[in-house]
Amino acid sequence: MSRFTRATVNVSALRHNLERVRALAPGRKVMAVVKANAYGHGLADVAHALSAADAYAVATVQEARELRGAGVNGRIILLEGIHRADDLSTVSELDLDMVVHDHSQLQFLANEHALTGLKVWLKFDTGMNRLGFHADELPEIYQTLLDCPATAKDINLMSHLACADEPDNEHTRAQIARWQQTMQRYPGEKSLANSAGILVWPQTHADWVRAGLMLYGVSPVAGFVAENHLLQPAMTLSSELIAVHQVRAGETVGYGATYTCPEDMMVGTVAIGYGDGYPRFRRPGANVVIHGRQCPVIGNVSMDMTCVDLRDVPSAQVGAEVELWGQQLPIELVAQWADTIPWVLMCGITRRVEMEYVAEQAVPRPAQVC
Ligand SMILES: *Cc1c(COP(=O)(O)O)cnc(C)c1O
C-alpha cells in the first residue's frame, strides 16, 4: 500500500447502533437505510454487518441488485420505487418491495398482466412535498392498488418527515397530525420515522422505523454528537503526515496564499484533500487530530493534500497518523466547520480512499459539545 488514506469502518459500532435503534423504538421493525453505498460505508459490507435488521432500504434498483449479488437475502425496499415499466420484472425477480408515490407508477402496475404479488408501500405526502400522494386522493389510490392484479394485497403505507431533526418543530407537529388522521383508516404496516424521528419524536415510530444516519453513529440533531444518544461513530477517516517543515513568520501556506504564519512554525502536510472527499473549508476553524490533539487546518485544502499547524504537537513526524473525523473527532463538528451536514461528508468519500473493516468494541469517547 503506497498511500495511507483510509476509512476504517467498525462493524461492531454498526451493530451497537442498530441495538440502540431497537432500544429507542422497542417492538418496532427496523429498516436499515443503506442507500448511497451505505452512506459511504460500503453497501455489501454494511448490509452483512446489519443482517439483524428486519429489512434494508435503498434508493435505486441498481443498489438492490448489488445487494442481491452480494448474497443479501433479506427484505429490500426501494424507497423511490421504479421509474421505468420494465423495472417491474426486476422487482419481481429480485423479490423487492417498492414504494408507489406517483401516478406514473400506478400506471406501470395497471399495465402489468404477467407478474403478481408485488409488494408495495403507498407513500403519502404529509407536508414534505417531495414524494407522495395527497391525503384526499389516497382512498382512490388505495382501492386501485387493491384491485390491481399485479400487487400483493397487504399494502403498506409510509410518509417522510421534513424537519424531524428540530425538536419542538411546528411543521413536524402538523405532519404528525396529518399522518395520524389519515393512517388509522388503513390496514397494513406503516412507517414514518427517519433517524431524527426515532430520536426526537417517539410518536412517529409506527410499525417500521427507517434508520439511516444514526446507524452509522452520527447525530442528526443540530448541536448534538453521537455520544449524546449513546451511539458509536462507525467510520474513522484517517491519513498521515507526508511532510513536516518549518515555515518562517510572514510566509504563506497553500493555494491562494490565504494563511500567513504569525511566527516561525512547524507545518505538516497530510495526504488527503477534496479529491478524497475531504471538504474544502471556506473559513478557518477546522481541526484534525494528531497524537490525540486537535491541530488547525491552515490555508486552502487542495485536491490531494491539506496543511496543518503543528505548533501543539512538536513531536509529530512524517508518518504520524492524522484523524480527519471519527473516533476522536466527531464528524458533526467537521460538518459544522465545512458549513455542511454529516450526510454530505460521508457520501462524498471517493473511491481513492481505501475502505477497511474492523470489529472492535469502541473505546467510549467523551461527549463534546458542538
Ligand atoms: C434516506 C431516507 C431515510 C433515512 O434518513 P436518515 O435521516 O439518514 O435516518 C429514511 N426514509 C427515507 C424515505 C429516506 O429517503
XYZ file of C-alpha atoms and ligand atoms in Angstrom:
385
model
C 0.000 0.000 0.000
C 1.529 3.311 -1.021
C -0.981 5.734 0.423
C -2.441 5.501 3.883
C -5.604 7.491 3.423
C -8.373 5.213 4.579
C -11.840 4.978 6.044
C -11.983 2.393 8.800
C -15.483 1.090 9.434
C -16.107 -0.562 12.775
C -18.806 -3.173 12.204
C -19.266 -3.609 15.970
C -20.284 0.048 16.149
C -22.825 -0.515 13.340
C -24.339 -3.405 15.285
C -24.316 -1.428 18.521
C -26.167 1.418 16.789
C -28.801 -0.992 15.461
C -29.313 -2.153 19.047
C -29.755 1.499 20.041
C -32.471 1.878 17.407
C -34.226 -1.160 18.852
C -33.922 0.207 22.394
C -35.375 3.569 21.330
C -38.199 2.050 19.284
C -38.992 -1.151 21.168
C -41.114 -3.689 19.352
C -40.925 -1.812 16.025
C -39.364 -3.274 12.903
C -36.219 -1.614 11.624
C -35.342 -0.787 8.033
C -31.597 -0.240 7.764
C -31.212 2.528 5.188
C -28.149 1.598 3.113
C -28.656 3.784 0.042
C -25.715 5.726 -1.440
C -23.195 2.963 -0.752
C -24.428 2.770 2.846
C -23.735 6.475 3.321
C -20.205 5.923 2.026
C -19.501 2.969 4.342
C -19.709 0.221 1.685
C -23.069 -1.261 0.701
C -22.473 -5.013 0.909
C -20.211 -4.961 3.970
C -22.651 -2.816 5.916
C -25.608 -4.957 4.870
C -23.839 -8.090 6.068
C -22.914 -6.389 9.348
C -26.539 -5.346 9.847
C -28.115 -8.690 8.990
C -30.153 -8.405 12.215
C -32.215 -5.579 10.671
C -35.739 -6.507 9.560
C -35.202 -5.051 6.076
C -32.874 -2.851 4.063
C -33.881 0.315 2.267
C -32.176 1.587 -0.892
C -32.869 4.334 -3.407
C -32.249 2.581 -6.703
C -32.776 -0.734 -8.455
C -29.002 -0.878 -9.041
C -28.355 -0.736 -5.302
C -30.856 -3.536 -4.716
C -29.209 -5.606 -7.448
C -25.812 -5.081 -5.862
C -27.163 -6.301 -2.518
C -28.672 -9.431 -4.028
C -25.440 -10.009 -5.972
C -23.549 -9.888 -2.665
C -25.730 -12.674 -1.285
C -28.063 -10.489 0.774
C -31.349 -12.407 1.039
C -33.261 -10.121 3.401
C -36.172 -7.917 2.504
C -35.229 -4.831 0.432
C -37.396 -1.759 -0.020
C -36.935 0.610 -2.968
C -37.596 3.991 -1.353
C -38.437 5.731 -4.637
C -39.992 2.724 -6.336
C -39.258 2.363 -10.030
C -39.077 4.869 -12.867
C -39.389 2.500 -15.867
C -42.095 -0.060 -16.545
C -39.577 -2.765 -17.384
C -38.082 -2.487 -13.890
C -41.177 -4.321 -12.637
C -39.706 -7.610 -13.823
C -36.512 -6.825 -11.854
C -38.583 -6.036 -8.775
C -40.225 -9.423 -9.111
C -37.065 -11.330 -9.978
C -35.075 -9.819 -7.068
C -38.083 -10.005 -4.734
C -38.067 -6.299 -3.810
C -40.659 -4.157 -2.070
C -41.367 -0.915 -3.874
C -42.688 2.431 -2.850
C -45.501 3.799 -5.021
C -45.632 7.573 -4.826
C -46.728 8.792 -8.252
C -49.444 8.175 -10.838
C -46.852 7.044 -13.385
C -46.007 4.120 -11.101
C -49.682 3.225 -10.696
C -49.863 3.117 -14.469
C -46.921 0.693 -14.702
C -48.722 -1.600 -12.266
C -52.082 -1.289 -14.001
C -50.464 -2.257 -17.317
C -48.743 -5.301 -15.847
C -50.560 -8.527 -16.690
C -47.995 -11.256 -16.079
C -46.499 -10.589 -12.660
C -48.356 -10.969 -9.378
C -47.690 -10.487 -5.668
C -45.608 -7.303 -5.994
C -45.187 -5.778 -2.545
C -45.974 -2.076 -2.389
C -45.594 0.750 0.093
C -48.059 3.501 -0.702
C -46.402 6.806 0.019
C -48.445 9.721 1.063
C -47.322 13.289 1.493
C -47.827 14.767 4.948
C -46.072 18.032 4.105
C -42.591 17.461 2.734
C -43.836 17.952 -0.835
C -41.130 15.833 -2.380
C -42.751 12.438 -2.976
C -46.177 11.020 -2.321
C -49.902 11.341 -2.930
C -52.107 13.874 -1.205
C -54.388 12.670 1.556
C -57.539 13.371 -0.469
C -56.509 11.082 -3.317
C -55.412 8.241 -1.043
C -58.736 6.348 -0.790
C -58.994 6.041 -4.546
C -55.350 5.077 -4.999
C -55.523 2.549 -2.214
C -58.507 0.951 -3.945
C -56.699 0.984 -7.318
C -53.793 -0.903 -5.761
C -56.168 -3.395 -4.139
C -57.871 -4.026 -7.483
C -54.615 -4.315 -9.403
C -53.808 -7.955 -10.276
C -50.046 -7.350 -10.055
C -49.896 -6.222 -6.415
C -49.909 -8.090 -3.121
C -52.995 -7.198 -1.100
C -51.333 -6.285 2.173
C -50.495 -2.732 1.211
C -48.102 -0.827 3.486
C -48.124 2.918 3.977
C -45.387 5.443 4.513
C -44.602 9.126 4.691
C -41.488 11.187 5.404
C -40.688 13.995 7.833
C -39.094 17.244 6.659
C -37.911 18.789 9.952
C -37.671 15.971 12.483
C -34.118 16.999 13.385
C -35.508 20.106 15.097
C -37.050 19.322 18.465
C -40.313 21.141 19.100
C -40.998 21.990 15.464
C -44.417 23.172 14.252
C -44.063 21.673 10.793
C -43.366 18.251 12.292
C -46.387 18.574 14.571
C -48.553 19.332 11.542
C -47.103 16.357 9.634
C -47.773 14.047 12.590
C -51.365 15.316 12.855
C -51.989 14.609 9.143
C -50.364 11.208 9.479
C -52.499 10.224 12.457
C -55.754 11.426 10.892
C -55.159 9.531 7.683
C -53.353 6.376 8.753
C -55.963 4.998 11.077
C -58.283 4.434 8.111
C -55.987 1.875 6.533
C -54.867 -1.597 7.495
C -51.317 -2.581 6.618
C -47.964 -1.769 8.158
C -46.894 1.841 8.436
C -43.660 3.800 8.559
C -42.878 7.453 9.180
C -39.686 7.947 11.225
C -36.159 8.548 9.929
C -33.248 8.757 12.415
C -34.362 12.111 13.757
C -37.916 10.814 14.194
C -36.565 7.788 16.074
C -34.504 10.003 18.385
C -36.728 13.029 18.881
C -40.353 12.110 18.054
C -41.422 8.774 19.598
C -44.983 9.275 18.346
C -43.650 8.755 14.783
C -42.316 5.235 15.352
C -45.369 3.379 13.921
C -44.727 -0.254 12.776
C -41.435 0.332 10.994
C -38.690 2.853 11.646
C -36.240 3.791 8.880
C -32.799 4.329 10.368
C -30.088 5.850 8.217
C -27.651 8.312 9.741
C -27.873 7.050 13.308
C -26.863 3.523 12.280
C -23.559 4.998 11.211
C -23.148 6.546 14.644
C -23.882 10.151 13.805
C -26.400 12.538 15.322
C -28.962 14.152 13.006
C -29.829 16.731 15.657
C -28.078 20.120 15.478
C -25.815 20.731 18.465
C -25.585 17.032 19.355
C -22.979 14.365 18.712
C -23.250 10.571 18.663
C -22.439 10.158 22.358
C -25.410 12.281 23.387
C -27.611 9.480 22.015
C -25.286 6.645 23.143
C -24.364 5.955 19.523
C -20.861 4.969 18.381
C -19.275 6.527 15.278
C -18.764 3.727 12.763
C -16.338 5.441 10.389
C -12.929 6.882 11.130
C -11.320 8.759 8.248
C -7.567 8.922 8.641
C -4.371 9.654 6.770
C -0.826 10.576 7.677
C 1.718 13.337 7.511
C 3.800 13.128 4.344
C 5.860 16.260 5.066
C 6.839 18.293 8.102
C 8.703 21.545 7.671
C 9.412 24.860 9.266
C 7.853 27.937 7.699
C 9.065 31.416 8.556
C 6.947 34.155 10.094
C 5.202 36.149 7.366
C 5.341 33.295 4.816
C 2.043 31.966 3.466
C 0.730 28.400 3.116
C -1.090 26.773 0.206
C -3.098 27.864 -2.859
C -4.200 31.442 -2.794
C -1.685 32.182 -0.030
C -4.617 32.639 2.341
C -2.792 31.726 5.563
C 0.123 33.777 6.866
C 2.355 32.271 9.563
C 2.276 34.517 12.647
C 5.688 33.215 13.751
C 8.276 30.700 12.668
C 6.299 27.464 12.968
C 6.122 23.793 12.038
C 3.639 22.990 9.285
C 2.555 19.466 8.397
C 1.176 18.218 5.098
C -1.490 15.500 5.289
C -2.138 13.090 2.401
C -5.817 13.885 1.973
C -7.729 16.511 0.042
C -11.001 17.227 -1.696
C -10.150 14.539 -4.239
C -10.751 12.091 -1.398
C -13.941 13.791 -0.278
C -12.367 15.855 2.487
C -14.163 19.215 2.464
C -12.576 22.418 1.203
C -13.443 24.620 4.183
C -14.412 28.158 3.227
C -13.334 29.688 6.514
C -10.756 28.987 9.235
C -11.634 26.962 12.317
C -11.379 23.351 11.167
C -9.152 20.913 13.041
C -7.684 17.436 12.592
C -6.378 15.180 15.372
C -2.681 14.257 15.616
C -1.248 12.446 18.657
C -4.601 12.927 20.394
C -4.610 16.729 19.975
C -6.666 18.941 17.719
C -4.489 20.800 15.205
C -5.831 23.581 12.966
C -6.160 23.161 9.209
C -4.325 26.109 7.627
C -4.706 27.541 4.141
C -6.885 26.047 1.427
C -7.390 22.293 1.264
C -6.073 21.112 -2.115
C -7.027 18.061 -4.154
C -4.610 15.602 -2.583
C -3.188 17.412 0.418
C -4.094 19.511 3.437
C -1.733 21.619 5.549
C -1.964 21.734 9.332
C -0.459 23.787 12.141
C 1.833 21.538 14.199
C 2.688 24.017 16.954
C 0.786 21.969 19.558
C 2.373 18.651 18.570
C 6.084 19.363 18.236
C 6.919 15.662 18.246
C 4.844 14.937 15.103
C 6.970 13.413 12.337
C 6.395 12.280 8.788
C 4.265 9.145 9.036
C 2.276 10.343 12.037
C -1.358 9.291 11.911
C -3.892 12.046 11.295
C -7.607 11.622 12.049
C -9.932 13.733 9.928
C -13.104 12.528 11.658
C -14.328 9.519 13.590
C -13.332 8.004 16.894
C -11.523 11.087 18.240
C -13.144 13.882 16.260
C -16.931 13.989 15.752
C -17.987 14.252 12.106
C -20.784 16.503 13.366
C -18.108 19.102 14.217
C -16.308 18.725 10.890
C -19.643 19.229 9.110
C -20.172 22.470 11.021
C -16.707 23.703 10.142
C -17.444 22.899 6.491
C -20.916 24.536 6.517
C -22.453 21.240 5.511
C -24.157 18.212 7.072
C -22.635 14.855 8.063
C -24.664 13.020 5.389
C -22.852 15.003 2.671
C -19.398 14.361 4.132
C -19.910 10.603 4.423
C -21.452 10.207 0.963
C -18.627 12.268 -0.514
C -15.788 9.848 0.293
C -14.262 8.963 -3.071
C -13.011 5.675 -4.490
C -9.398 6.617 -3.840
C -9.940 6.169 -0.104
C -9.187 2.634 0.969
C -12.033 1.023 2.942
C -11.088 -1.154 5.867
C -13.430 -3.137 8.131
C -12.689 -3.960 11.736
C -14.760 -5.360 14.607
C -13.748 -3.661 17.818
C -15.620 -2.666 20.890
C -15.231 1.086 20.699
C -13.451 2.945 23.455
C -16.094 5.329 24.825
C -15.443 8.902 23.764
C -16.457 11.799 25.989
C -19.367 13.729 24.519
C -18.201 17.038 23.100
C -20.452 19.956 22.575
C -20.827 21.338 19.072
C -32.720 8.454 3.425
C -34.056 8.184 3.979
C -34.211 7.788 5.314
C -33.072 7.764 6.308
O -32.862 9.058 6.793
P -31.811 9.373 7.965
O -32.087 10.776 8.304
O -30.438 9.200 7.380
O -32.088 8.421 9.063
C -35.482 7.429 5.742
N -36.539 7.491 4.904
C -36.427 7.883 3.620
C -37.644 7.941 2.762
C -35.196 8.262 3.124
O -35.099 8.682 1.851
